[in-house]
Short mmCIF file of C-alpha atoms in Angstrom, two decimals:
data_model
loop_
_atom_site.label_atom_id
_atom_site.label_comp_id
_atom_site.label_asym_id
_atom_site.label_seq_id
_atom_site.Cartn_x
_atom_site.Cartn_y
_atom_site.Cartn_z
CA UNK A 1 107.60 84.66 88.59
CA UNK A 2 106.59 81.04 88.02
CA UNK A 3 102.94 81.18 90.68
CA UNK A 4 102.99 76.90 90.42
CA UNK A 5 105.72 76.20 93.01
CA UNK A 6 103.98 79.47 94.79
CA UNK A 7 101.10 77.49 95.16
CA UNK A 8 102.07 74.09 96.20
CA UNK A 9 103.94 75.32 99.01
CA UNK A 10 100.38 77.26 100.78
CA UNK A 11 99.09 73.97 100.05
CA UNK A 12 101.36 71.98 102.30
CA UNK A 13 101.53 74.78 104.55
CA UNK A 14 97.58 74.99 104.97
CA UNK A 15 97.87 70.88 105.76
CA UNK A 16 100.89 71.40 108.18
CA UNK A 17 99.77 70.51 111.49
CA UNK A 18 102.29 70.26 113.58
CA UNK A 19 105.39 72.61 114.66
CA UNK A 20 108.16 69.42 112.18
CA UNK A 21 105.69 70.12 108.82
CA UNK A 22 105.66 73.68 108.95
CA UNK A 23 109.34 73.39 108.91
CA UNK A 24 109.75 71.61 106.52
CA UNK A 25 107.23 74.03 104.51
CA UNK A 26 109.53 76.26 105.46
CA UNK A 27 112.65 74.70 103.66
CA UNK A 28 110.61 74.47 100.73
CA UNK A 29 109.89 78.17 101.32
CA UNK A 30 113.44 78.88 102.25
CA UNK A 31 114.61 76.97 99.00
CA UNK A 32 111.15 79.30 97.13
CA UNK A 33 113.47 82.91 97.93
CA UNK A 34 116.47 81.55 96.49
CA UNK A 35 117.86 81.72 100.45
CA UNK A 36 119.55 80.38 102.73
CA UNK A 37 117.97 80.98 105.12
CA UNK A 38 114.30 81.97 106.41
CA UNK A 39 112.68 83.74 109.63
CA UNK A 40 109.23 83.78 110.15
CA UNK A 41 106.80 85.64 113.65
CA UNK A 42 103.78 85.85 115.09
CA UNK A 43 103.18 88.86 117.06
CA UNK A 44 101.00 89.33 119.52
CA UNK A 45 101.68 92.48 121.97
CA UNK A 46 98.50 91.05 124.58
CA UNK A 47 100.58 88.51 125.77
CA UNK A 48 104.20 89.70 125.11
CA UNK A 49 105.36 86.02 123.83
CA UNK A 50 106.00 86.05 119.52
CA UNK A 51 106.30 82.66 117.94
CA UNK A 52 109.21 82.30 115.77
CA UNK A 53 109.75 79.45 113.06
CA UNK A 54 113.28 79.25 110.35
CA UNK A 55 114.82 77.46 108.02
CA UNK A 56 118.44 77.18 107.82
CA UNK A 57 119.00 78.59 111.23
CA UNK A 58 119.92 76.96 114.33
CA UNK A 59 117.40 76.87 118.28
CA UNK A 60 120.45 78.91 119.66
CA UNK A 61 120.62 81.68 117.48
CA UNK A 62 116.57 81.68 117.13
CA UNK A 63 117.00 82.34 120.48
CA UNK A 64 118.84 84.97 120.63
CA UNK A 65 116.87 86.84 118.40
CA UNK A 66 113.93 86.14 119.36
CA UNK A 67 115.24 87.42 123.25
CA UNK A 68 117.27 90.27 121.57
CA UNK A 69 114.55 91.66 118.52
CA UNK A 70 113.77 94.56 120.64
CA UNK A 71 117.48 95.53 120.01
CA UNK A 72 117.27 94.93 116.27
CA UNK A 73 117.96 98.62 114.08
CA UNK A 74 116.82 96.91 110.62
CA UNK A 75 113.34 95.95 112.04
CA UNK A 76 112.96 99.45 114.62
CA UNK A 77 114.04 101.32 110.97
CA UNK A 78 111.32 99.12 108.87
CA UNK A 79 108.31 100.31 111.14
CA UNK A 80 109.51 103.74 112.70
CA UNK A 81 109.98 104.31 108.29
CA UNK A 82 106.21 103.29 107.89
CA UNK A 83 107.02 100.20 105.59
CA UNK A 84 104.24 98.38 106.32
CA UNK A 85 102.78 95.22 104.24
CA UNK A 86 106.34 96.66 101.13
CA UNK A 87 109.21 93.96 101.06
CA UNK A 88 112.49 95.48 101.37
CA UNK A 89 116.28 95.18 101.25
CA UNK A 90 116.82 95.78 104.85
CA UNK A 91 120.76 96.81 103.65
CA UNK A 92 118.87 99.94 101.92
CA UNK A 93 116.32 100.28 104.71
CA UNK A 94 119.44 100.94 106.87
CA UNK A 95 122.58 101.71 106.36
CA UNK A 96 126.30 99.82 107.23
CA UNK A 97 127.65 102.51 109.14
CA UNK A 98 124.44 103.52 110.64
CA UNK A 99 123.75 100.07 111.29
CA UNK A 100 126.87 99.80 113.15
CA UNK A 101 125.90 102.28 115.74
CA UNK A 102 125.69 101.57 119.38
CA UNK A 103 127.78 97.95 117.85
CA UNK A 104 124.43 96.10 116.75
CA UNK A 105 126.37 93.94 113.77
CA UNK A 106 128.98 92.77 116.25
CA UNK A 107 126.32 91.55 118.82
CA UNK A 108 124.25 89.64 115.97
CA UNK A 109 126.64 88.79 113.67
CA UNK A 110 127.77 85.25 115.97
CA UNK A 111 124.61 84.83 115.73
CA UNK A 112 122.74 86.35 112.71
CA UNK A 113 125.95 87.22 110.37
CA UNK A 114 124.03 87.64 106.42
CA UNK A 115 124.80 90.74 104.33
CA UNK A 116 122.14 90.17 102.35
CA UNK A 117 118.12 90.56 103.48
CA UNK A 118 114.50 90.86 102.69
CA UNK A 119 111.80 91.64 105.12
CA UNK A 120 108.70 91.74 105.25
CA UNK A 121 106.15 92.78 107.84
CA UNK A 122 102.00 92.76 107.88
CA UNK A 123 99.74 94.20 109.41
CA UNK A 124 97.01 91.61 111.00
CA UNK A 125 93.61 92.71 113.45
CA UNK A 126 93.56 94.06 116.70
CA UNK A 127 97.90 94.43 117.03
CA UNK A 128 99.11 91.74 115.13
CA UNK A 129 101.55 91.60 113.51
CA UNK A 130 103.53 89.28 110.78
CA UNK A 131 106.80 88.98 110.33
CA UNK A 132 108.99 87.39 107.04
CA UNK A 133 112.70 87.86 106.60
CA UNK A 134 115.26 85.70 103.68
CA UNK A 135 118.12 85.82 103.80
CA UNK A 136 122.40 84.96 102.08
CA UNK A 137 125.73 85.14 103.09
CA UNK A 138 127.69 86.01 99.80
CA UNK A 139 125.69 87.94 96.80
CA UNK A 140 122.64 89.18 96.66
CA UNK A 141 119.43 88.41 96.26
CA UNK A 142 117.85 87.79 92.69
CA UNK A 143 116.04 90.07 91.13
CA UNK A 144 112.42 90.28 91.25
CA UNK A 145 113.00 88.44 94.20
CA UNK A 146 110.85 91.43 96.71
CA UNK A 147 107.91 90.85 94.35
CA UNK A 148 107.71 87.48 95.25
CA UNK A 149 108.33 87.56 99.10
CA UNK A 150 105.08 90.57 98.76
CA UNK A 151 102.89 87.47 96.97
CA UNK A 152 104.48 85.25 100.13
CA UNK A 153 103.40 87.57 102.40
CA UNK A 154 99.42 87.51 101.03
CA UNK A 155 99.57 83.87 101.28
CA UNK A 156 100.53 84.21 104.91
CA UNK A 157 97.75 86.26 105.96
CA UNK A 158 94.78 83.67 106.72
CA UNK A 159 97.04 81.67 108.19
CA UNK A 160 98.86 84.04 110.55
CA UNK A 161 95.49 84.43 111.98
CA UNK A 162 94.17 80.50 111.57
CA UNK A 163 97.11 80.30 113.95
CA UNK A 164 97.35 82.14 116.22
CA UNK A 165 93.50 82.39 117.28
CA UNK A 166 93.29 78.84 118.51
CA UNK A 167 96.34 79.77 121.11
CA UNK A 168 95.13 83.50 122.13
CA UNK A 169 90.99 82.54 121.59
CA UNK A 170 89.95 78.70 122.58
CA UNK A 171 87.33 77.63 120.46
CA UNK A 172 83.68 78.71 122.96
CA UNK A 173 82.71 76.00 124.98
CA UNK A 174 79.00 75.17 124.39
CA UNK A 175 77.51 73.94 127.38
CA UNK A 176 77.89 77.91 128.82
CA UNK A 177 75.94 79.21 125.91
CA UNK A 178 72.49 79.78 126.98
CA UNK A 179 70.41 77.11 124.23
CA UNK A 180 68.71 78.31 121.80
CA UNK A 181 72.01 80.46 119.38
CA UNK A 182 72.05 78.92 116.21
CA UNK A 183 75.17 77.40 114.43
CA UNK A 184 75.32 81.00 112.09
CA UNK A 185 75.31 82.21 115.79
CA UNK A 186 77.97 80.85 117.01
CA UNK A 187 79.68 81.21 114.43
CA UNK A 188 79.92 85.14 114.68
CA UNK A 189 80.43 84.80 118.62
CA UNK A 190 83.52 82.46 118.17
CA UNK A 191 84.42 85.01 115.70
CA UNK A 192 83.55 88.35 117.69
CA UNK A 193 86.05 86.86 120.60
CA UNK A 194 88.60 86.17 117.79
CA UNK A 195 88.42 90.77 117.49
CA UNK A 196 86.59 91.21 113.60
CA UNK A 197 84.20 93.22 113.58
CA UNK A 198 80.73 93.13 111.86
CA UNK A 199 82.66 94.34 107.69
CA UNK A 200 85.29 91.39 108.91
CA UNK A 201 83.36 88.11 110.20
CA UNK A 202 80.78 89.51 106.72
CA UNK A 203 84.04 88.50 104.06
CA UNK A 204 84.86 85.80 106.23
CA UNK A 205 81.89 83.45 106.26
CA UNK A 206 80.88 85.09 102.61
CA UNK A 207 77.87 87.64 103.57
CA UNK A 208 76.21 90.43 103.50
CA UNK A 209 77.10 93.09 106.18
CA UNK A 210 73.65 93.32 107.18
CA UNK A 211 73.71 89.71 107.62
CA UNK A 212 75.96 89.81 110.17
CA UNK A 213 74.55 93.20 111.39
CA UNK A 214 71.20 91.69 112.49
CA UNK A 215 73.21 88.49 113.38
CA UNK A 216 74.69 90.14 116.57
CA UNK A 217 71.24 92.16 117.68
CA UNK A 218 69.58 88.16 118.07
CA UNK A 219 72.37 87.48 120.18
CA UNK A 220 72.15 89.89 122.14
CA UNK A 221 69.08 89.73 122.52
CA UNK A 222 69.29 85.62 123.81
CA UNK A 223 71.65 85.99 125.53
CA UNK A 224 70.44 89.07 127.98
CA UNK A 225 73.27 91.39 126.60
CA UNK A 226 73.63 95.00 127.20
CA UNK A 227 75.37 95.47 123.79
CA UNK A 228 78.19 93.51 122.45
CA UNK A 229 80.75 94.26 124.63
CA UNK A 230 78.94 92.64 127.44
CA UNK A 231 78.49 90.16 124.78
CA UNK A 232 81.91 89.27 125.38
CA UNK A 233 82.63 90.19 128.89
CA UNK A 234 79.91 87.36 129.41
CA UNK A 235 81.70 84.98 126.79
CA UNK A 236 84.74 85.72 129.08
CA UNK A 237 83.00 85.46 132.18
CA UNK A 238 80.65 82.30 131.18
CA UNK A 239 77.96 83.95 132.99
CA UNK A 240 75.00 83.50 130.30
CA UNK A 241 72.41 84.06 132.09
CA UNK A 242 70.00 81.08 131.60
CA UNK A 243 67.22 81.47 129.62
CA UNK A 244 64.52 79.27 128.40
CA UNK A 245 65.08 79.46 124.37
CA UNK A 246 63.90 77.16 121.85
CA UNK A 247 66.11 74.09 122.50
CA UNK A 248 66.16 72.88 119.10
CA UNK A 249 67.56 76.10 117.63
CA UNK A 250 70.97 74.80 119.56
CA UNK A 251 74.87 75.10 118.39
CA UNK A 252 74.95 71.77 117.99
#
């Protein structure tokens, strides 16, 4: 595998600040995967509103796929066989006779008429999922594309976390927080609000689990919280009791 094109693509993805730039990056990824089209989607069960992006597909086809995802026999077979984290050929996973049951292929063909598809589904935190598939109309994918897709998926994981976080967990309104929290404690509180546990926060911030444990303990004390769930409850309700802590140690 030639890693240089993948490196430049990851750089372009990380610099994509809007949907137009993301679409451009996905078009380049489609070329990298030697595909005619590709589909990228992010799912969060708490919102029920997946984010979908495509290259080589019309908006009409993309809308159809998004609204009929519950009928997607390939997706359901992938999940039923517990293939999470594996890039697989979907036609090998579900042979055509089974895929034709209940008229599935007949309904989908006008919107998604591809003979060869590779798919990958990766779990994120809190039940969220990242999905990526690429498709060819006439000829099979070249040998080794599964490995390339697997590498692309690994590169997408941190991007997906960042993409979802601001939409589902807005940045903290520091004006509603008690005075006296250090900058590090504010960061830990933000990550707790995004659903990360102590180990994930430690990896994200590059510190030890003991450090995070100490910072959470300090947060509980400074916010008058009985436990971590109480802390997050106060954060959601913006009902922290004001305490006369040292203003020199504020989040600013």
